[in-house]
Coordinates of C-alpha atoms and ligand atoms in Angstrom, one line a residue:
M8 CA -13.3 11.2 -25.6
A9 CA -10.9 12.8 -23.3
Q10 CA -11.7 11.2 -20.1
E11 CA -9.0 8.4 -21.8
S12 CA -6.7 10.7 -22.2
I13 CA -4.9 8.7 -19.2
I14 CA -6.0 5.6 -18.4
I15 CA -5.1 3.7 -15.5
V16 CA -4.7 0.1 -15.2
G17 CA -5.8 -1.5 -11.2
A18 CA -7.5 -0.1 -8.4
G19 CA -5.5 -1.1 -5.7
I20 CA -3.5 1.4 -3.6
I21 CA -1.0 1.8 -6.2
G22 CA -3.3 3.2 -9.0
L23 CA -5.7 4.8 -6.5
D24 CA -2.4 6.9 -5.4
V25 CA -1.2 8.0 -8.8
A26 CA -5.1 9.1 -9.7
L27 CA -4.8 10.6 -6.5
V28 CA -1.6 12.8 -7.5
L29 CA -3.2 13.7 -11.2
A30 CA -6.6 14.3 -9.5
E31 CA -4.6 16.7 -7.4
R32 CA -3.2 18.5 -10.9
G33 CA -6.5 19.0 -11.6
L34 CA -6.3 15.8 -14.3
G35 CA -9.3 13.9 -12.8
P36 CA -11.9 14.3 -15.6
R37 CA -9.4 13.3 -17.9
I38 CA -8.4 10.0 -16.1
T39 CA -10.4 6.2 -17.2
V40 CA -9.2 3.4 -14.3
Y41 CA -9.7 0.2 -15.4
A42 CA -9.9 -2.6 -13.1
E43 CA -11.1 -6.4 -12.3
H44 CA -11.3 -5.7 -8.7
L45 CA -12.8 -2.5 -7.7
P46 CA -12.2 -1.2 -3.7
G47 CA -15.4 -3.2 -1.8
D48 CA -14.3 -6.8 -3.7
T49 CA -12.3 -9.3 -2.2
S50 CA -10.2 -11.7 -4.2
P51 CA -6.5 -13.2 -3.8
N52 CA -5.5 -11.6 -6.8
Y53 CA -6.3 -8.2 -5.3
T54 CA -3.9 -7.4 -2.6
S55 CA -5.4 -3.9 -0.8
P56 CA -7.7 -4.8 1.1
W57 CA -5.6 -7.3 2.5
A58 CA -3.1 -5.2 4.0
G59 CA -2.7 -4.4 7.8
C60 CA -1.9 -1.9 8.1
N61 CA 1.4 -0.2 9.5
F62 CA 4.4 2.0 8.9
S63 CA 7.2 0.2 9.4
G64 CA 11.2 0.1 9.2
I65 CA 10.5 -2.8 6.9
S66 CA 10.7 -1.6 4.0
G67 CA 14.1 -1.6 2.0
S68 CA 17.3 0.8 3.0
D69 CA 17.5 2.0 -1.0
K70 CA 17.4 5.6 -1.9
N71 CA 14.2 4.7 -3.4
A72 CA 13.0 3.3 -0.7
L73 CA 13.6 5.6 1.7
R74 CA 12.4 8.4 -0.4
W75 CA 9.0 6.9 -0.8
D76 CA 9.0 6.3 3.0
K77 CA 8.9 9.7 3.9
L78 CA 6.5 11.3 1.1
G79 CA 3.9 8.5 2.4
Y80 CA 4.7 9.3 6.2
A81 CA 4.1 12.8 5.3
H82 CA 0.8 12.1 3.0
L83 CA -0.5 9.4 5.8
M84 CA 0.0 12.1 8.7
R85 CA -1.4 14.7 7.4
L86 CA -4.7 12.6 6.0
A87 CA -4.4 11.6 9.8
S88 CA -4.7 15.1 10.8
E89 CA -7.3 17.0 8.1
R90 CA -9.8 14.2 7.8
G91 CA -8.5 11.0 9.8
R92 CA -12.3 9.4 10.0
E93 CA -13.6 10.0 6.9
A94 CA -10.1 8.5 5.4
Y95 CA -9.5 5.7 7.7
V96 CA -6.1 6.8 8.9
A97 CA -4.9 7.4 12.3
R98 CA -1.8 8.8 14.2
A99 CA -0.7 5.6 16.8
H100 CA 1.9 5.3 19.3
S101 CA 4.5 2.4 17.6
I102 CA 7.1 0.1 18.9
E103 CA 9.4 -2.1 16.6
Y104 CA 11.6 -4.2 18.0
W105 CA 14.4 -6.7 16.0
D106 CA 15.4 -9.5 17.7
S107 CA 19.1 -9.4 15.6
D108 CA 20.1 -7.7 12.3
A109 CA 18.5 -4.1 12.9
P110 CA 19.2 -2.3 9.4
R111 CA 21.2 0.3 11.5
D112 CA 21.2 2.9 7.9
K113 CA 17.5 2.7 7.5
I114 CA 16.4 3.7 11.1
R115 CA 19.1 6.5 11.3
A116 CA 17.1 7.6 7.9
I117 CA 13.3 7.5 9.6
S118 CA 14.3 9.2 13.0
E119 CA 15.1 12.3 11.3
Y120 CA 11.4 12.4 10.6
L121 CA 9.2 10.1 12.2
E122 CA 7.5 11.9 15.2
D123 CA 8.6 11.1 18.7
F124 CA 11.3 8.8 18.1
R125 CA 12.8 7.5 20.2
V126 CA 15.7 4.5 20.6
I127 CA 14.0 2.0 23.7
P128 CA 16.6 1.9 26.1
A129 CA 18.2 -2.4 26.5
H130 CA 16.9 -2.4 29.9
E131 CA 13.0 -1.7 29.2
L132 CA 13.7 -4.9 25.7
P133 CA 11.7 -7.9 26.3
S134 CA 13.9 -10.9 26.4
G135 CA 15.8 -11.9 22.8
V136 CA 15.3 -8.4 21.7
E137 CA 18.3 -6.5 20.5
Y138 CA 17.2 -3.6 19.4
G139 CA 13.8 -1.4 19.6
I140 CA 12.5 2.0 18.9
S141 CA 9.2 3.9 19.2
A142 CA 7.4 7.2 17.1
T143 CA 4.5 7.9 16.3
T144 CA 3.1 6.6 13.5
V145 CA 0.3 5.8 11.5
T146 CA -2.4 3.0 11.0
V147 CA -4.5 2.4 8.2
N148 CA -7.7 0.7 8.0
A149 CA -6.9 -1.0 4.4
P150 CA -10.4 -1.8 2.9
K151 CA -12.1 1.1 4.4
H152 CA -9.2 3.6 3.0
I153 CA -8.9 2.2 -0.6
E154 CA -13.3 2.8 -0.8
Y155 CA -12.5 5.9 0.8
L156 CA -9.9 6.7 -1.8
F157 CA -12.4 5.4 -5.1
R158 CA -15.5 8.0 -3.6
R159 CA -13.4 10.9 -3.3
L160 CA -12.0 10.5 -6.9
R161 CA -15.2 9.4 -8.3
D162 CA -17.2 11.7 -6.6
Q163 CA -15.0 15.4 -6.5
H164 CA -12.6 14.6 -8.7
G165 CA -14.5 13.1 -12.0
V166 CA -12.2 10.1 -12.5
R167 CA -14.3 7.5 -14.0
F168 CA -14.1 3.7 -13.4
V169 CA -15.1 0.6 -15.4
R170 CA -14.6 -2.8 -14.4
R171 CA -12.8 -4.5 -16.7
R172 CA -10.3 -7.6 -17.1
L173 CA -7.5 -6.2 -19.0
D174 CA -6.5 -9.2 -21.6
S175 CA -3.3 -7.6 -22.4
I176 CA -1.2 -3.8 -21.0
D177 CA -1.6 -3.2 -25.0
A178 CA -5.4 -2.9 -24.7
A179 CA -4.6 -0.2 -22.4
F180 CA -3.7 1.6 -26.1
A181 CA -6.9 1.1 -27.6
S182 CA -8.3 4.4 -27.9
P183 CA -6.6 6.7 -30.1
D184 CA -7.0 9.6 -27.2
T185 CA -4.9 8.1 -24.7
K186 CA -1.6 9.7 -24.2
V187 CA 0.0 7.7 -21.4
V188 CA -0.9 4.3 -19.5
F189 CA 0.1 4.0 -15.5
H190 CA 0.1 0.3 -14.9
C191 CA -0.9 -0.4 -11.6
S192 CA -1.7 -4.7 -12.1
G193 CA -0.1 -5.5 -8.4
I194 CA 0.8 -8.9 -8.5
A195 CA -0.6 -9.5 -12.1
A196 CA 2.6 -8.0 -13.3
R197 CA 4.1 -11.3 -13.5
T198 CA 1.6 -12.9 -16.0
L199 CA -0.1 -9.8 -17.9
P200 CA 0.7 -10.2 -21.5
G201 CA 3.1 -7.6 -22.8
V202 CA 4.8 -7.3 -19.0
E203 CA 5.6 -10.6 -17.7
D204 CA 7.9 -9.9 -15.1
G205 CA 9.9 -12.6 -14.1
K206 CA 11.2 -10.9 -11.4
C207 CA 7.5 -11.0 -9.4
F208 CA 6.7 -13.1 -6.8
P209 CA 4.1 -13.6 -4.2
T210 CA 4.8 -12.8 -0.7
R211 CA 2.1 -14.9 1.1
G212 CA 0.7 -13.4 4.8
Q213 CA -2.0 -15.1 6.8
V214 CA -3.1 -12.4 9.5
V215 CA -6.3 -12.9 12.0
L216 CA -8.9 -10.1 12.5
V217 CA -10.0 -9.7 16.0
R218 CA -12.0 -7.6 18.4
A219 CA -10.0 -5.9 20.6
P220 CA -10.7 -2.3 22.2
A221 CA -8.3 -2.0 24.3
V222 CA -5.5 -2.2 21.9
K223 CA -4.2 1.2 21.0
S224 CA -0.4 1.1 19.8
N225 CA 1.2 -1.1 17.0
V226 CA 3.9 -3.2 18.0
M227 CA 6.0 -4.8 15.7
R228 CA 8.9 -7.7 15.9
H229 CA 11.3 -9.0 13.3
G230 CA 12.6 -12.3 14.4
R231 CA 14.8 -15.1 13.3
G232 CA 12.2 -16.6 10.5
Y233 CA 9.2 -14.9 11.6
E234 CA 7.1 -11.8 11.8
T235 CA 5.0 -10.7 14.6
Y236 CA 3.1 -7.7 14.7
V237 CA -0.5 -6.3 16.3
I238 CA -2.0 -3.5 14.2
P239 CA -4.9 -1.5 15.6
R240 CA -7.9 -0.8 12.8
P241 CA -8.8 2.6 12.7
H242 CA -12.5 3.6 13.5
S243 CA -13.2 -0.1 13.1
N244 CA -15.4 0.1 16.6
G245 CA -11.9 -1.6 18.3
N246 CA -10.8 -4.3 15.9
A247 CA -7.2 -5.1 15.0
I248 CA -5.4 -6.9 12.7
L249 CA -2.3 -9.6 14.2
G250 CA 0.6 -11.2 12.0
G251 CA 2.3 -12.6 10.7
Y252 CA 3.8 -14.5 7.8
M253 CA 6.0 -13.7 5.0
Q254 CA 6.0 -17.0 3.3
K255 CA 8.0 -15.7 -0.3
G256 CA 6.6 -17.3 -3.2
V257 CA 4.0 -18.9 -2.2
F258 CA 0.6 -18.0 -3.9
D259 CA -2.2 -19.8 -1.4
A260 CA -5.3 -18.0 -0.6
S261 CA -6.0 -21.2 2.0
T262 CA -6.4 -20.1 5.9
Y263 CA -5.0 -22.6 8.5
A264 CA -5.8 -22.9 12.0
Q265 CA -2.3 -23.6 13.0
E266 CA -1.4 -20.4 11.5
S267 CA -3.7 -18.7 13.4
E268 CA -3.0 -19.9 16.5
S269 CA 0.8 -19.6 16.2
I270 CA -0.3 -15.8 15.4
V271 CA -2.5 -15.4 18.6
S272 CA 0.2 -16.9 20.7
R273 CA 2.8 -14.9 19.6
T274 CA 0.9 -11.6 19.8
T275 CA -0.3 -11.9 22.9
G276 CA 3.6 -12.6 24.1
L277 CA 4.1 -9.2 21.9
S278 CA 1.2 -6.8 23.5
R279 CA 0.4 -6.4 26.5
E280 CA -2.7 -4.3 25.8
L281 CA -3.5 -7.7 23.9
R282 CA -2.8 -9.9 26.8
E283 CA -4.7 -7.7 29.3
G284 CA -7.4 -6.5 27.4
G285 CA -9.0 -9.9 25.7
L286 CA -9.2 -10.4 22.3
E287 CA -12.1 -12.3 20.1
V288 CA -11.2 -13.8 17.0
L289 CA -13.3 -12.8 14.0
A290 CA -12.1 -13.8 10.9
A291 CA -8.4 -15.0 9.3
F292 CA -7.4 -13.7 6.0
A293 CA -4.7 -14.8 3.6
G294 CA -3.2 -12.1 1.4
M295 CA -0.8 -12.0 -1.6
R296 CA 2.2 -9.2 -1.0
P297 CA 2.9 -8.4 -5.0
S298 CA 7.1 -8.7 -4.2
R299 CA 9.8 -8.3 -7.3
E300 CA 13.5 -8.7 -7.2
G301 CA 15.1 -5.7 -7.0
G302 CA 12.3 -3.4 -5.6
A303 CA 9.7 -1.9 -7.3
R304 CA 9.5 -1.3 -10.7
V305 CA 8.3 2.9 -11.6
E306 CA 9.7 2.9 -15.1
R307 CA 8.6 4.8 -18.0
E308 CA 8.7 3.2 -21.5
E309 CA 7.4 3.6 -24.9
R310 CA 5.0 1.8 -26.6
H311 CA 2.8 2.3 -29.7
G312 CA 4.1 5.9 -29.8
R313 CA 2.7 6.8 -26.7
A314 CA 4.0 6.8 -23.0
L315 CA 3.2 3.7 -20.6
V316 CA 4.5 3.8 -17.4
H317 CA 5.0 0.9 -15.1
N318 CA 4.5 1.3 -11.5
Y319 CA 4.3 -2.2 -9.4
G320 CA 5.8 -4.5 -7.4
A321 CA 5.1 -2.8 -4.2
G322 CA 5.9 -6.3 -1.6
G323 CA 4.8 -5.7 1.6
T324 CA 4.4 -1.7 1.9
G325 CA 2.0 -0.5 -0.9
F326 CA 0.2 1.8 1.6
Q327 CA 3.7 3.4 3.0
A328 CA 5.3 3.9 0.2
G329 CA 2.3 4.1 -2.7
Y330 CA 2.2 8.1 -2.6
G331 CA 5.7 8.7 -3.2
M332 CA 5.4 5.7 -5.8
A333 CA 2.9 7.5 -7.5
L334 CA 4.5 10.9 -7.8
D335 CA 7.5 9.6 -9.6
A336 CA 5.5 7.8 -11.9
V337 CA 3.4 11.0 -13.0
A338 CA 6.6 12.7 -12.6
A339 CA 7.9 10.2 -15.3
A340 CA 5.1 11.1 -17.9
D341 CA 5.3 14.8 -16.7
D342 CA 5.8 16.3 -20.5
V343 CA 2.8 14.3 -21.4
L344 CA 0.9 16.2 -18.9
R345 CA 2.0 19.1 -19.4
E346 CA 0.8 19.0 -23.3
L347 CA -2.3 17.9 -21.5
K348 CA -3.2 20.6 -19.8
G349 CA -2.8 22.8 -22.4
D350 CA -5.5 21.2 -24.6
D351 CA -8.7 21.3 -22.6
G352 CA -10.9 21.6 -25.9
P353 CA -12.4 24.8 -27.2
R354 CA -14.3 25.9 -23.3
S355 CA -10.2 26.4 -21.9
R356 CA -9.3 28.5 -25.2
L357 CA -12.5 30.9 -24.6
Ligands
FAD416 C1 -1.2 -9.4 5.1 C2 -0.6 -8.1 4.4 C3 -0.4 -7.3 5.2 C4 0.3 -6.1 4.0 N1 0.4 -4.8 5.1 C5 1.4 -4.0 4.9 C6 1.2 -2.7 5.5 O1 1.1 -3.1 6.7 N2 1.5 -1.7 4.8 C7 1.8 -1.5 4.0 O2 2.3 -0.2 2.9 N3 1.7 -2.6 2.5 C8 1.1 -3.5 3.5 N4 1.1 -4.9 2.7 C9 1.4 -4.8 1.0 C10 -0.2 -4.0 0.6 O3 -1.3 -4.4 0.8 C11 0.2 -4.2 -1.0 O4 1.5 -3.4 -1.4 C12 -0.8 -3.0 -1.9 O5 -1.6 -3.1 -1.6 C13 -0.3 -3.7 -3.5 O6 -1.0 -2.5 -4.0 P1 -1.0 -3.0 -6.1 O7 -2.0 -2.0 -6.0 O8 0.1 -3.1 -6.2 O9 -2.0 -4.2 -6.2 P2 -3.3 -4.8 -5.8 O10 -4.0 -4.1 -4.8 O11 -3.7 -6.3 -5.8 O12 -4.3 -4.0 -7.6 C14 -4.2 -4.8 -7.9 C15 -5.2 -4.1 -9.2 O13 -4.5 -4.3 -10.8 C16 -5.9 -5.0 -10.9 N5 -5.6 -6.0 -12.2 C17 -5.0 -6.6 -12.5 N6 -4.9 -7.3 -13.3 C18 -5.3 -6.8 -14.2 C19 -5.9 -6.6 -15.5 N7 -5.5 -7.9 -16.5 N8 -7.2 -6.0 -15.8 C20 -7.6 -5.2 -15.3 N9 -6.9 -5.2 -14.4 C21 -5.9 -5.8 -13.4 C22 -6.9 -5.2 -9.9 O14 -8.3 -5.9 -10.4 C23 -6.6 -4.8 -8.8 O15 -7.6 -3.4 -9.3 C24 0.2 -6.1 2.7 C25 -0.1 -6.9 2.5 C26 -0.4 -8.2 3.0 C27 -0.6 -9.6 1.9
NAG417 C1 -6.1 -15.3 -10.5 O1 -5.1 -14.2 -11.2 C2 -4.8 -15.5 -12.3 C3 -3.5 -15.0 -13.3 O2 -4.4 -14.4 -14.1 C4 -5.7 -16.4 -12.6 O3 -5.1 -17.8 -13.3 C5 -6.5 -17.0 -11.0 O4 -7.7 -18.0 -11.9 C6 -7.0 -16.0 -10.7 N1 -7.7 -15.8 -9.5 C7 -9.1 -16.0 -8.7 C8 -9.5 -16.7 -7.6 O5 -9.7 -15.0 -9.7
NAG418 C1 3.7 -4.3 9.4 O1 4.9 -4.7 9.8 C2 5.2 -6.2 9.4 C3 6.6 -6.3 10.3 O2 7.3 -5.5 10.3 C4 5.2 -5.9 8.7 O3 5.4 -7.6 8.1 C5 4.3 -6.2 7.0 O4 4.1 -5.9 6.3 C6 3.4 -4.8 7.9 N1 1.9 -5.0 7.6 C7 1.3 -6.3 7.8 C8 0.3 -6.0 8.0 O5 1.7 -7.0 7.7

């Protein structure tokens, strides 16, 4: 069936963004998404619902990361303006602090497009902070945003979603109609037969979900050996995500009271809105960022005489970089997709 011309493996933000870019080219009815987990599910092996989720200068400074950030920022800001409530994306005032080693090149690059960008004068910085910036960025209600993408792709673009765990990446080529497979399995790329990328590793992060209606701004502080942040969660009736941790190589879905206490104490120190407005703890979660030595892999290879486009290893930036990564992944298969477009079956030849 033509619906299997394009297979996407994975329904996290990375696979969904690929489906979105393809659907915007009119290819929705050609796509089947195979995923063990779908939006609405929770599992330690499904990272996307656990993201905070902010736009931050923490992503890499290499050329790809810089481009993906810029494309992702434009995409999310546009969603926030055009259909923020429906897509669970909102513009927000954001502050980012570094105790040391602020990535100056990176900051210079993002300063060119971030709205309301400003370097915070030294006398306004909290004690211990060496450098700080503020800007208007976006916050995303991660679990709701992926459910929005899922509904939009299925109902408006004709994308088919099938809940299925594949035993190997090669299983995605089972149908002879399949011309291209986009591989977006997140942390599973480490173990999935046919991929087994030893550069992949989890980076655990515990976060605390609170009700804190006074919190309107993102605040992040990158310390020596710690990461602290406060992220208002858009269209959530006043919830916020407090964090966090970046524990490289740790895969552990348990949550720890002592980590939650550290998070609450660090974030109330950091955010005046939180301190003065108060908070009620609702839950703690742990998620595993799909990290990769050397950064994300967006790359095409040939398998079974057909195209396999890898798109995984987004680490802590799948929401901010995912749309830009998807544009690259789709561009890598452009020749195949052009042929598909010209091959719409008998109807298009009328
Ligand atoms: C605490 C925390 C905070 C974060 N904050 C941010 C943030 O502020 N901003 C930001 O940009 N990012 C943030 N991230 C990172 C972001 O969540 C990830 O980069 C992103 O979710 C990765 O998406 P993914 O689609 O690659 O993986 P996933 O969401 O894990 O999706 C993988 C998909 O592949 C499927 N799959 C895997 N194996 C198979 C198989 N064998 N067969 C079929 N299907 C399979 C899974 O079922 C799933 O559907 C955060 C992460 C954490 C943990
Ligand atoms: C997560 O994936 C790993 C590797 O495939 C598997 O061994 C483990 O059982 C999964 N955990 C859950 C909770 O599904
Ligand atoms: C938001 O920013 C923090 C701090 O820069 C970063 O660690 C993280 O990956 C981003 N998202 C969340 C919620 O952790």
